[in-house]
Structure formats: C-alpha cells, structure tokens
Amino acid sequence: MRVVIAGSSGLIGTSLVASMRAAGHEVLRLVRRKAAAPDERGWDPYAGRIDSGTFDGVDAVINLCGAGIGDKRWDDARKQVLHDSRVVPAEVLSAAVVEHGVPALVSASGAHFYGDTGSRLADEDAPGGHTFMSRLTQDWEAATSAAQEGGVRVVLMRTAVVISPSGGVFGRLKPVFQFFLGGKLGTGEQFFPWVSLDDVVSAYRFVVEHDDIRGPVNVAGPTPVTNAEFTKAVGSALHRPTPWVVPAFALKTLLGGEMAQELLLSGPGLTPTVLESRGFHFMHPALPAALNAAVA
C-alpha cells in the first residue's frame, strides 16, 4: 500500500514508519518544512497548504498530529495549543482525503475521550466524558467529520498511555523509580490505561490493512490496571521498592488542579473490544511483559 503519515517524527510515528516499510508498504512523510528527501512531502496545516501530488495513488492517510498533553502546565494558552494542534491538522487532512479520493483516514485520538470511568470499563460504545481532555478528544474526532460524510473509511484510534523503552510516560517515570522515589498517586484506585509501543504500532498497521474496520478503536492493553497496580509493576520491572504515596494535594500544587486530576488522579478503564473481535494479537497482553520489554 501507499500510505501518507502526518506526525511521523514522534514516538509512535518513528516506529510506525519503520514497521510499515518492513511490511512492504510505501510511506510518505508529511513535514512542516520544505521537503528535503524523496519520501517527504511538505505541508502547513494552519495555512491549509499541502504539496501538489502528495495524495496521488495513496491508499490511506495516518494522522498522528498533536502537542504533548503532559509536556507543559495547562493555562489558557497551552489549552489552545493542545486543541489547535489536534483539530486543525485533522480538519485539513479530512478535507484532503475527500478531495483526492483517498479511501481511508486513520486518525489519532485518546483514551481520555471517556473521562473518568470510576470502576467501570469502557468499550468503544461507551459515552464521552465531560472533562477538558474529554471535550478536547471529542473535538479532535469531530474534526474528521468531512471525511466521514464524504464516504471515507475513518478509524479513530483512542490510544492509552504508551509504554516505550525511551520517551513517553515510562521514560519520565523510570529515573524516579530508579532513585527509589516511586509510589502510587493519590489513592491509587484510579484506572491507568496502558499499551506497549509495539502493540500501538501493530494496531495502526492492522486497521490500515483491514478495510472492514471503521469508527472508534480502543488501543489499550487487554488487562486494565489501577495506578497502584501500575506502580507495583514498574517497581518490580526495575527491581525497586514502591512504598511511597504521592498525595493528591502535592500533585495539584505541582501541576495545577485540573491537569493533575485529569491526567494522574483519575482515568478511564478501557477494553480493546474492536481489536480483539477482529482477531488482533497483542504482543504484550499483560503489563509486566510490556514493562519488562521496555526495560530490556
């Protein structure tokens, strides 16, 4: 297949490009500068500009664009960046696939679509939440409406926290645990949705290659865990004790109340119902295996 990927330089994108090529697919990377390599095509989503010929003969577009939700403290300006960096590229690509007759658009989304599910697990039919991150994710998905209405097969990848050997949340947590400072956050009873990088990449390839899949897809490990269970598993993988408790007030003081509450002190429990029903095979179906692989 011939596939265009936007956001190919990030954690998921870098691995996905390599995986798609290893599987025999041709990959073109959208870059926000003048194209400098044969596999690059330039674009500026905020100006609505994409290099001519980018979508010629393309079978699918993958959209991975979006600023990191935990990279900076949330204020009004940062919230706008988080919103625009997701919605604008999705709208531009959605219109482009319709205009150029591309059959499929696979667009990133997030587990926070569901908000805090308490003790309940959410499949793809569960309703959206009402928090900032929930509304942001719902706007992100709605930005693909032009493609959906234009008859394009649109897949929305509601992805959990990615466990990777480098970068991402685990990359930030690793030194904390290695210095014997690991501990559960707040009560530790909140869900902590997770998925290995290998399985995220495989899931993207899977939905691109299976044209019967459309709509929302939960990309999460099939064995949900709480924050306390996640903390214990990280400690075990790194051979460190995890006796500490980081109180909620400390996290709210450090990050701000809204950010701490939505990203760390609450969370959705996800079941990857669509992937499992289509026969997707998880390389790391349990958290310890994903963490051990990341440590190795």
XYZ file of C-alpha atoms in Angstrom:
296
model
C 0.000 0.000 0.000
C 0.962 3.650 -0.408
C 0.482 5.484 2.891
C 0.922 9.116 3.926
C 1.794 9.758 7.601
C 1.479 13.141 9.320
C 3.276 13.437 12.645
C 5.854 10.825 11.674
C 8.672 12.216 13.833
C 7.070 11.486 17.204
C 7.286 8.455 19.469
C 4.634 6.445 17.636
C 5.328 7.867 14.195
C 9.011 6.965 14.095
C 8.330 3.325 14.916
C 5.274 3.181 12.664
C 7.181 4.379 9.603
C 9.776 1.645 10.121
C 7.113 -1.001 10.734
C 5.052 -0.077 7.681
C 8.117 -0.173 5.457
C 9.239 -3.505 6.892
C 5.809 -4.869 5.961
C 6.342 -3.795 2.359
C 4.278 -0.600 2.320
C 5.462 2.643 0.755
C 5.428 5.527 3.259
C 5.394 9.241 2.501
C 6.011 11.570 5.454
C 4.303 14.960 5.732
C 6.774 17.504 7.144
C 6.176 21.119 8.196
C 9.057 22.495 6.138
C 10.250 22.233 2.582
C 10.557 18.580 1.596
C 14.209 17.547 1.639
C 14.078 13.799 0.941
C 12.344 11.611 -1.670
C 9.893 10.254 0.929
C 8.928 13.712 2.259
C 6.080 15.996 1.277
C 5.758 19.483 2.718
C 2.638 20.931 4.302
C 1.390 23.726 6.518
C -1.918 22.729 8.091
C -2.524 26.196 9.533
C -2.284 27.675 6.046
C -4.165 24.751 4.516
C -1.228 24.015 2.177
C -0.038 20.558 1.078
C 2.482 19.863 -1.689
C 0.906 19.065 -5.013
C 0.757 15.355 -5.831
C 1.027 14.250 -2.205
C -2.081 12.064 -2.393
C -1.594 10.589 -5.864
C -2.202 6.841 -5.662
C -2.430 6.908 -1.859
C -4.424 4.144 -0.144
C -4.515 5.586 3.387
C -3.558 8.665 5.400
C -2.458 8.317 9.038
C -2.753 11.411 11.236
C -0.624 11.435 14.401
C -0.537 15.212 14.954
C -0.969 16.738 18.408
C 1.127 18.549 21.023
C 2.027 16.530 24.143
C -0.690 16.812 26.781
C 1.719 16.493 29.708
C 4.645 18.494 28.349
C 3.702 21.808 29.950
C 1.446 23.082 32.709
C -2.031 23.889 31.453
C -3.057 27.509 31.174
C -5.464 29.020 28.659
C -2.733 29.464 26.053
C -1.486 25.898 26.450
C -5.021 24.520 26.227
C -5.467 26.357 22.948
C -2.242 24.827 21.628
C -3.416 21.350 22.633
C -6.729 21.965 20.872
C -5.467 23.577 17.676
C -2.562 21.152 17.190
C -5.099 18.327 17.016
C -8.177 19.815 15.419
C -6.590 21.878 12.624
C -4.473 19.069 11.067
C -7.393 16.641 11.367
C -9.712 19.064 9.558
C -7.189 19.716 6.778
C -6.438 16.040 6.214
C -10.119 15.154 6.408
C -10.927 17.572 3.602
C -7.886 16.444 1.590
C -8.748 12.740 1.574
C -12.223 13.555 0.258
C -10.890 15.921 -2.399
C -8.277 13.437 -3.642
C -10.308 10.249 -3.289
C -8.152 8.580 -0.627
C -10.136 5.566 0.691
C -9.052 5.626 4.354
C -8.098 8.069 7.108
C -6.695 6.678 10.368
C -6.608 9.467 12.934
C -5.092 9.507 16.408
C -7.366 10.050 19.377
C -7.069 9.435 23.094
C -8.301 7.277 25.941
C -9.432 10.441 27.730
C -12.431 10.536 25.399
C -14.286 8.655 28.157
C -13.229 10.833 31.095
C -13.035 9.162 34.492
C -14.929 5.869 34.304
C -14.631 5.115 38.029
C -14.750 1.347 38.463
C -16.412 0.827 35.075
C -14.641 -0.408 31.945
C -15.432 1.346 28.659
C -15.672 -0.257 25.245
C -15.974 1.759 22.043
C -19.726 2.257 22.501
C -19.362 3.988 25.890
C -20.292 7.692 26.025
C -17.779 10.501 26.169
C -16.924 12.323 29.373
C -17.201 15.990 30.327
C -13.673 16.964 31.395
C -11.347 19.256 29.439
C -9.475 16.286 27.964
C -12.744 14.532 27.107
C -14.078 17.565 25.262
C -10.730 18.065 23.535
C -10.683 14.472 22.325
C -14.290 14.688 21.154
C -13.452 17.847 19.155
C -10.420 16.002 17.730
C -12.601 13.181 16.473
C -15.313 15.540 15.211
C -12.662 17.257 13.072
C -12.763 14.197 10.789
C -16.461 14.701 10.030
C -15.827 15.900 6.451
C -14.112 12.585 5.658
C -16.826 10.547 7.341
C -19.563 12.416 5.492
C -17.600 12.086 2.249
C -17.659 8.281 2.417
C -14.054 7.806 3.545
C -13.332 4.921 5.925
C -12.341 6.774 9.094
C -10.746 4.999 12.064
C -10.304 6.853 15.372
C -7.508 5.397 17.499
C -8.339 6.061 21.180
C -4.879 5.322 22.500
C -3.861 4.704 26.116
C -0.566 5.711 27.764
C 2.226 4.213 25.643
C 4.893 2.096 27.345
C 8.115 2.640 25.425
C 11.821 1.880 26.066
C 12.523 5.598 25.657
C 10.372 8.686 25.787
C 6.732 8.892 26.775
C 5.425 8.495 30.297
C 7.559 5.463 31.163
C 10.698 7.279 30.046
C 9.888 10.060 32.523
C 8.962 7.713 35.352
C 11.949 5.401 35.014
C 14.549 7.625 36.748
C 12.088 8.449 39.522
C 11.679 4.761 40.345
C 15.380 4.047 39.891
C 16.146 6.599 42.613
C 13.725 4.784 44.975
C 11.089 7.538 44.738
C 8.343 5.577 43.019
C 4.912 5.459 44.600
C 1.218 5.409 43.853
C -0.583 8.653 43.067
C -3.367 9.666 45.418
C -5.458 6.678 46.411
C -4.027 4.609 43.559
C -7.509 3.229 42.865
C -7.948 5.104 39.586
C -7.514 3.248 36.305
C -4.221 3.728 34.463
C -4.814 2.768 30.808
C -1.656 1.496 29.120
C -0.429 -0.152 25.928
C 3.033 -1.144 24.682
C 4.607 0.784 21.808
C 4.905 -2.447 19.826
C 1.166 -3.030 20.125
C 0.263 0.560 19.209
C 2.330 0.307 16.040
C 0.873 -3.103 15.202
C -2.645 -1.790 15.819
C -2.166 1.059 13.352
C -0.888 -1.348 10.728
C -3.747 -3.726 11.486
C -6.515 -1.153 10.941
C -4.851 0.168 7.780
C -4.674 -3.342 6.353
C -8.207 -4.381 7.395
C -10.731 -2.362 5.419
C -13.677 -3.660 7.441
C -12.633 -1.611 10.492
C -14.020 1.897 10.894
C -15.055 4.224 13.703
C -13.547 4.326 17.208
C -10.946 1.753 18.259
C -9.638 1.453 21.815
C -5.875 0.947 21.633
C -5.119 -0.333 25.127
C -3.679 -3.425 26.737
C -6.373 -6.072 27.323
C -5.634 -6.328 31.059
C -6.620 -2.996 32.679
C -4.796 -1.934 35.852
C -5.157 0.701 38.538
C -2.462 3.251 39.312
C -1.453 1.252 42.397
C -1.064 -1.902 40.276
C 0.873 0.030 37.649
C 3.202 1.429 40.317
C 3.856 -2.016 41.756
C 4.551 -3.455 38.302
C 7.025 -0.681 37.425
C 8.830 -1.238 40.721
C 9.044 -4.936 40.027
C 10.389 -4.401 36.495
C 13.068 -2.030 37.789
C 13.749 -4.037 40.982
C 12.849 -1.108 43.212
C 10.504 -0.852 46.203
C 7.475 1.425 45.815
C 6.441 2.318 49.365
C 5.602 5.953 48.780
C 2.278 7.694 48.290
C 2.222 10.997 46.422
C -0.729 12.880 47.932
C -3.272 14.484 45.649
C -2.664 17.968 47.044
C 1.039 17.761 46.162
C 0.289 16.829 42.553
C -2.284 19.603 42.269
C 0.192 22.120 43.682
C 2.876 20.996 41.242
C 0.800 20.680 38.079
C -2.362 22.619 38.767
C -5.589 21.081 39.994
C -7.233 20.365 36.631
C -4.179 18.845 34.982
C -3.314 16.668 37.984
C -6.894 15.482 38.408
C -7.436 14.553 34.771
C -4.053 13.034 33.922
C -2.956 11.425 37.178
C -5.691 11.217 39.803
C -8.448 9.815 37.617
C -8.567 7.757 34.484
C -10.620 5.635 32.110
C -10.648 1.865 32.122
C -10.555 0.615 28.529
C -11.318 -2.667 26.838
C -9.972 -3.107 23.275
C -13.186 -4.728 22.109
C -12.937 -3.871 18.410
C -9.345 -5.069 18.035
C -9.991 -8.312 19.898
C -13.194 -9.004 17.953
C -11.223 -8.683 14.682
C -8.528 -11.121 15.824
C -5.766 -8.670 16.672
C -2.905 -10.352 18.550
C -1.318 -8.363 21.385
C 2.413 -8.881 21.680
C 2.212 -7.674 25.306
C -1.245 -8.539 26.656
C -0.198 -8.021 30.299
C 1.530 -5.010 31.848
C 4.563 -6.864 33.323
C 5.511 -8.157 29.867
C 5.246 -4.656 28.377
C 7.380 -3.159 31.153
C 9.993 -5.914 31.005
C 10.300 -5.390 27.270
C 10.689 -1.641 27.764
C 13.372 -2.159 30.434
C 15.232 -4.666 28.290
